[in-house]
Amino acid sequence: MTHTARGFRAAVAAALATEHGRQAALRRLDADVYANSSRAPRDSLWATWVFVANAWGIPPVPVTEDTVRRVAAGLKAGGYRVPEQYFSRARQEHLRQVGSPIDAAAEQAMADCSRSVTRGIGPSSLKHSFPFEDLAPLAVWP
């Protein structure tokens, strides 16, 4: 973490004075787009999308209405609970690889398929509970 109260033009000029410095500044910017703690979950979401698309024998990108429907059917068959996370990750990857956003038909398919995948699955399992009073013997009173 870098603590800074304000920016300095002199630091900008020094950092961007050479091509090497410019490239280093871009690499640093790109490295911090997502937190380190979010890299594994993001990679997992994309790996699942790719896995399901491959199971259908289709490419994961470009994301089309057909791709969305097939991947959503796989997610539903596998008991996945939050398809929106996978759709969001697929949108990002499509934009990075194709260079344009997904089309309106694919967006609508995501909305429709989200409803279908989550219909009837009920709440997630509840955690075991206990009477709060059972903690009283463990409390330390001043």
PDB file of C-alpha atoms in Angstrom:
ATOM      1  CA  MET A   1       0.000   0.000   0.000  1.00  0.00           C
ATOM      2  CA  THR A   2       1.243   3.438  -0.851  1.00  0.00           C
ATOM      3  CA  HIS A   3       0.254   6.338   1.392  1.00  0.00           C
ATOM      4  CA  THR A   4      -0.059   9.577  -0.487  1.00  0.00           C
ATOM      5  CA  ALA A   5      -1.690  12.840   0.369  1.00  0.00           C
ATOM      6  CA  ARG A   6      -1.677  14.188  -3.169  1.00  0.00           C
ATOM      7  CA  GLY A   7      -0.145  13.651  -6.574  1.00  0.00           C
ATOM      8  CA  PHE A   8       2.915  15.361  -7.981  1.00  0.00           C
ATOM      9  CA  ARG A   9       3.442  16.409 -11.580  1.00  0.00           C
ATOM     10  CA  ALA A  10       7.176  15.875 -11.173  1.00  0.00           C
ATOM     11  CA  ALA A  11       6.522  12.209 -10.299  1.00  0.00           C
ATOM     12  CA  VAL A  12       4.321  11.855 -13.398  1.00  0.00           C
ATOM     13  CA  ALA A  13       6.999  13.406 -15.599  1.00  0.00           C
ATOM     14  CA  ALA A  14       9.703  11.139 -14.153  1.00  0.00           C
ATOM     15  CA  ALA A  15       7.588   7.975 -14.441  1.00  0.00           C
ATOM     16  CA  LEU A  16       6.577   8.660 -18.047  1.00  0.00           C
ATOM     17  CA  ALA A  17       9.879  10.074 -19.330  1.00  0.00           C
ATOM     18  CA  THR A  18      10.930   6.834 -21.029  1.00  0.00           C
ATOM     19  CA  GLU A  19       9.150   4.093 -22.932  1.00  0.00           C
ATOM     20  CA  HIS A  20      10.216   1.634 -20.227  1.00  0.00           C
ATOM     21  CA  GLY A  21       8.661   3.878 -17.567  1.00  0.00           C
ATOM     22  CA  ARG A  22       5.440   4.200 -19.564  1.00  0.00           C
ATOM     23  CA  GLN A  23       5.156   0.444 -19.964  1.00  0.00           C
ATOM     24  CA  ALA A  24       5.869  -0.056 -16.253  1.00  0.00           C
ATOM     25  CA  ALA A  25       3.138   2.448 -15.382  1.00  0.00           C
ATOM     26  CA  LEU A  26       0.648   0.563 -17.575  1.00  0.00           C
ATOM     27  CA  ARG A  27       1.660  -2.800 -16.066  1.00  0.00           C
ATOM     28  CA  ARG A  28       1.193  -1.389 -12.562  1.00  0.00           C
ATOM     29  CA  LEU A  29      -2.212   0.010 -13.502  1.00  0.00           C
ATOM     30  CA  ASP A  30      -3.335  -3.301 -15.026  1.00  0.00           C
ATOM     31  CA  ALA A  31      -2.040  -5.305 -12.051  1.00  0.00           C
ATOM     32  CA  ASP A  32      -4.262  -3.341  -9.673  1.00  0.00           C
ATOM     33  CA  VAL A  33      -7.533  -3.474 -11.617  1.00  0.00           C
ATOM     34  CA  TYR A  34      -8.639  -6.355  -9.381  1.00  0.00           C
ATOM     35  CA  ALA A  35      -7.514  -7.107  -5.839  1.00  0.00           C
ATOM     36  CA  ASN A  36      -5.222 -10.094  -5.361  1.00  0.00           C
ATOM     37  CA  SER A  37      -7.944 -11.677  -3.251  1.00  0.00           C
ATOM     38  CA  SER A  38     -10.379 -11.597  -6.193  1.00  0.00           C
ATOM     39  CA  ARG A  39      -8.107 -13.270  -8.749  1.00  0.00           C
ATOM     40  CA  ALA A  40      -8.839 -16.876  -7.761  1.00  0.00           C
ATOM     41  CA  PRO A  41     -12.629 -16.404  -7.653  1.00  0.00           C
ATOM     42  CA  ARG A  42     -12.586 -14.609 -11.022  1.00  0.00           C
ATOM     43  CA  ASP A  43     -10.430 -17.340 -12.534  1.00  0.00           C
ATOM     44  CA  SER A  44     -12.777 -19.982 -11.122  1.00  0.00           C
ATOM     45  CA  LEU A  45     -15.849 -18.312 -12.622  1.00  0.00           C
ATOM     46  CA  TRP A  46     -14.219 -18.162 -16.036  1.00  0.00           C
ATOM     47  CA  ALA A  47     -12.870 -21.734 -15.797  1.00  0.00           C
ATOM     48  CA  THR A  48     -16.400 -22.966 -15.057  1.00  0.00           C
ATOM     49  CA  TRP A  49     -17.819 -21.053 -18.048  1.00  0.00           C
ATOM     50  CA  VAL A  50     -15.120 -22.542 -20.299  1.00  0.00           C
ATOM     51  CA  PHE A  51     -15.692 -26.040 -18.870  1.00  0.00           C
ATOM     52  CA  VAL A  52     -19.439 -25.928 -19.537  1.00  0.00           C
ATOM     53  CA  ALA A  53     -18.975 -24.467 -23.030  1.00  0.00           C
ATOM     54  CA  ASN A  54     -16.427 -27.187 -23.825  1.00  0.00           C
ATOM     55  CA  ALA A  55     -18.867 -29.828 -22.547  1.00  0.00           C
ATOM     56  CA  TRP A  56     -21.283 -28.560 -25.219  1.00  0.00           C
ATOM     57  CA  GLY A  57     -18.496 -28.529 -27.816  1.00  0.00           C
ATOM     58  CA  ILE A  58     -18.795 -24.778 -28.369  1.00  0.00           C
ATOM     59  CA  PRO A  59     -16.264 -21.972 -27.936  1.00  0.00           C
ATOM     60  CA  PRO A  60     -16.698 -19.904 -24.752  1.00  0.00           C
ATOM     61  CA  VAL A  61     -16.286 -16.679 -26.725  1.00  0.00           C
ATOM     62  CA  PRO A  62     -17.978 -14.960 -28.472  1.00  0.00           C
ATOM     63  CA  VAL A  63     -20.841 -14.898 -26.006  1.00  0.00           C
ATOM     64  CA  THR A  64     -24.011 -15.292 -28.048  1.00  0.00           C
ATOM     65  CA  GLU A  65     -27.621 -16.027 -27.162  1.00  0.00           C
ATOM     66  CA  ASP A  66     -26.985 -19.696 -27.968  1.00  0.00           C
ATOM     67  CA  THR A  67     -23.828 -19.793 -25.834  1.00  0.00           C
ATOM     68  CA  VAL A  68     -25.679 -18.249 -22.889  1.00  0.00           C
ATOM     69  CA  ARG A  69     -28.559 -20.732 -23.153  1.00  0.00           C
ATOM     70  CA  ARG A  70     -26.249 -23.735 -23.355  1.00  0.00           C
ATOM     71  CA  VAL A  71     -23.971 -22.646 -20.514  1.00  0.00           C
ATOM     72  CA  ALA A  72     -27.007 -21.745 -18.385  1.00  0.00           C
ATOM     73  CA  ALA A  73     -28.499 -25.206 -19.035  1.00  0.00           C
ATOM     74  CA  GLY A  74     -25.226 -26.712 -17.831  1.00  0.00           C
ATOM     75  CA  LEU A  75     -25.173 -24.509 -14.736  1.00  0.00           C
ATOM     76  CA  LYS A  76     -28.755 -25.489 -13.954  1.00  0.00           C
ATOM     77  CA  ALA A  77     -27.985 -29.188 -14.481  1.00  0.00           C
ATOM     78  CA  GLY A  78     -25.011 -28.829 -12.138  1.00  0.00           C
ATOM     79  CA  GLY A  79     -27.015 -27.137  -9.383  1.00  0.00           C
ATOM     80  CA  TYR A  80     -25.250 -23.781  -9.564  1.00  0.00           C
ATOM     81  CA  ARG A  81     -27.069 -21.099  -7.573  1.00  0.00           C
ATOM     82  CA  VAL A  82     -25.824 -17.717  -8.861  1.00  0.00           C
ATOM     83  CA  PRO A  83     -25.615 -17.677 -12.662  1.00  0.00           C
ATOM     84  CA  GLU A  84     -25.314 -13.876 -12.742  1.00  0.00           C
ATOM     85  CA  GLN A  85     -21.714 -14.139 -11.504  1.00  0.00           C
ATOM     86  CA  TYR A  86     -20.801 -16.405 -14.415  1.00  0.00           C
ATOM     87  CA  PHE A  87     -22.658 -14.183 -16.876  1.00  0.00           C
ATOM     88  CA  SER A  88     -20.862 -11.093 -15.593  1.00  0.00           C
ATOM     89  CA  ARG A  89     -17.473 -12.768 -15.956  1.00  0.00           C
ATOM     90  CA  ALA A  90     -18.363 -13.953 -19.464  1.00  0.00           C
ATOM     91  CA  ARG A  91     -19.379 -10.392 -20.442  1.00  0.00           C
ATOM     92  CA  GLN A  92     -15.971  -9.118 -19.320  1.00  0.00           C
ATOM     93  CA  GLU A  93     -14.078 -11.823 -21.172  1.00  0.00           C
ATOM     94  CA  HIS A  94     -16.144 -11.293 -24.328  1.00  0.00           C
ATOM     95  CA  LEU A  95     -15.382  -7.564 -24.261  1.00  0.00           C
ATOM     96  CA  ARG A  96     -11.649  -8.181 -23.759  1.00  0.00           C
ATOM     97  CA  GLN A  97     -11.393 -10.808 -26.498  1.00  0.00           C
ATOM     98  CA  VAL A  98     -13.896  -9.520 -29.064  1.00  0.00           C
ATOM     99  CA  GLY A  99     -13.566  -5.798 -28.420  1.00  0.00           C
ATOM    100  CA  SER A 100     -17.277  -5.054 -28.266  1.00  0.00           C
ATOM    101  CA  PRO A 101     -20.071  -5.692 -25.758  1.00  0.00           C
ATOM    102  CA  ILE A 102     -22.361  -8.694 -26.104  1.00  0.00           C
ATOM    103  CA  ASP A 103     -25.492  -8.060 -28.122  1.00  0.00           C
ATOM    104  CA  ALA A 104     -29.013  -7.415 -26.844  1.00  0.00           C
ATOM    105  CA  ALA A 105     -30.163 -10.975 -27.565  1.00  0.00           C
ATOM    106  CA  ALA A 106     -27.388 -12.400 -25.384  1.00  0.00           C
ATOM    107  CA  GLU A 107     -28.203  -9.883 -22.628  1.00  0.00           C
ATOM    108  CA  GLN A 108     -31.865 -10.887 -22.734  1.00  0.00           C
ATOM    109  CA  ALA A 109     -30.911 -14.551 -22.681  1.00  0.00           C
ATOM    110  CA  MET A 110     -28.867 -13.891 -19.532  1.00  0.00           C
ATOM    111  CA  ALA A 111     -31.860 -12.293 -17.819  1.00  0.00           C
ATOM    112  CA  ASP A 112     -34.196 -15.103 -18.884  1.00  0.00           C
ATOM    113  CA  CYS A 113     -31.745 -17.860 -18.026  1.00  0.00           C
ATOM    114  CA  SER A 114     -30.977 -16.349 -14.611  1.00  0.00           C
ATOM    115  CA  ARG A 115     -34.640 -16.708 -13.719  1.00  0.00           C
ATOM    116  CA  SER A 116     -34.731 -20.281 -14.952  1.00  0.00           C
ATOM    117  CA  VAL A 117     -31.516 -21.403 -13.254  1.00  0.00           C
ATOM    118  CA  THR A 118     -32.608 -20.015  -9.889  1.00  0.00           C
ATOM    119  CA  ARG A 119     -36.283 -21.021 -10.061  1.00  0.00           C
ATOM    120  CA  GLY A 120     -37.280 -23.535  -7.424  1.00  0.00           C
ATOM    121  CA  ILE A 121     -33.860 -24.001  -5.825  1.00  0.00           C
ATOM    122  CA  GLY A 122     -34.928 -22.623  -2.449  1.00  0.00           C
ATOM    123  CA  PRO A 123     -32.641 -21.006   0.085  1.00  0.00           C
ATOM    124  CA  SER A 124     -29.111 -22.178   0.731  1.00  0.00           C
ATOM    125  CA  SER A 125     -28.729 -24.568   3.628  1.00  0.00           C
ATOM    126  CA  LEU A 126     -28.934 -22.971   7.040  1.00  0.00           C
ATOM    127  CA  LYS A 127     -26.088 -23.154   9.515  1.00  0.00           C
ATOM    128  CA  HIS A 128     -26.524 -25.070  12.729  1.00  0.00           C
ATOM    129  CA  SER A 129     -27.813 -22.918  15.536  1.00  0.00           C
ATOM    130  CA  PHE A 130     -27.509 -23.051  19.290  1.00  0.00           C
ATOM    131  CA  PRO A 131     -29.122 -21.242  22.219  1.00  0.00           C
ATOM    132  CA  PHE A 132     -27.263 -17.990  22.807  1.00  0.00           C
ATOM    133  CA  GLU A 133     -27.523 -18.532  26.565  1.00  0.00           C
ATOM    134  CA  ASP A 134     -25.137 -21.500  26.243  1.00  0.00           C
ATOM    135  CA  LEU A 135     -22.321 -18.962  25.819  1.00  0.00           C
ATOM    136  CA  ALA A 136     -22.875 -17.440  29.284  1.00  0.00           C
ATOM    137  CA  PRO A 137     -20.508 -19.852  31.102  1.00  0.00           C
ATOM    138  CA  LEU A 138     -17.755 -18.886  28.691  1.00  0.00           C
ATOM    139  CA  ALA A 139     -18.088 -15.155  29.271  1.00  0.00           C
ATOM    140  CA  VAL A 140     -15.486 -13.383  31.343  1.00  0.00           C
ATOM    141  CA  TRP A 141     -16.972 -10.615  33.446  1.00  0.00           C
ATOM    142  CA  PRO A 142     -14.789  -7.752  34.724  1.00  0.00           C
TER     143      PRO A 142
END
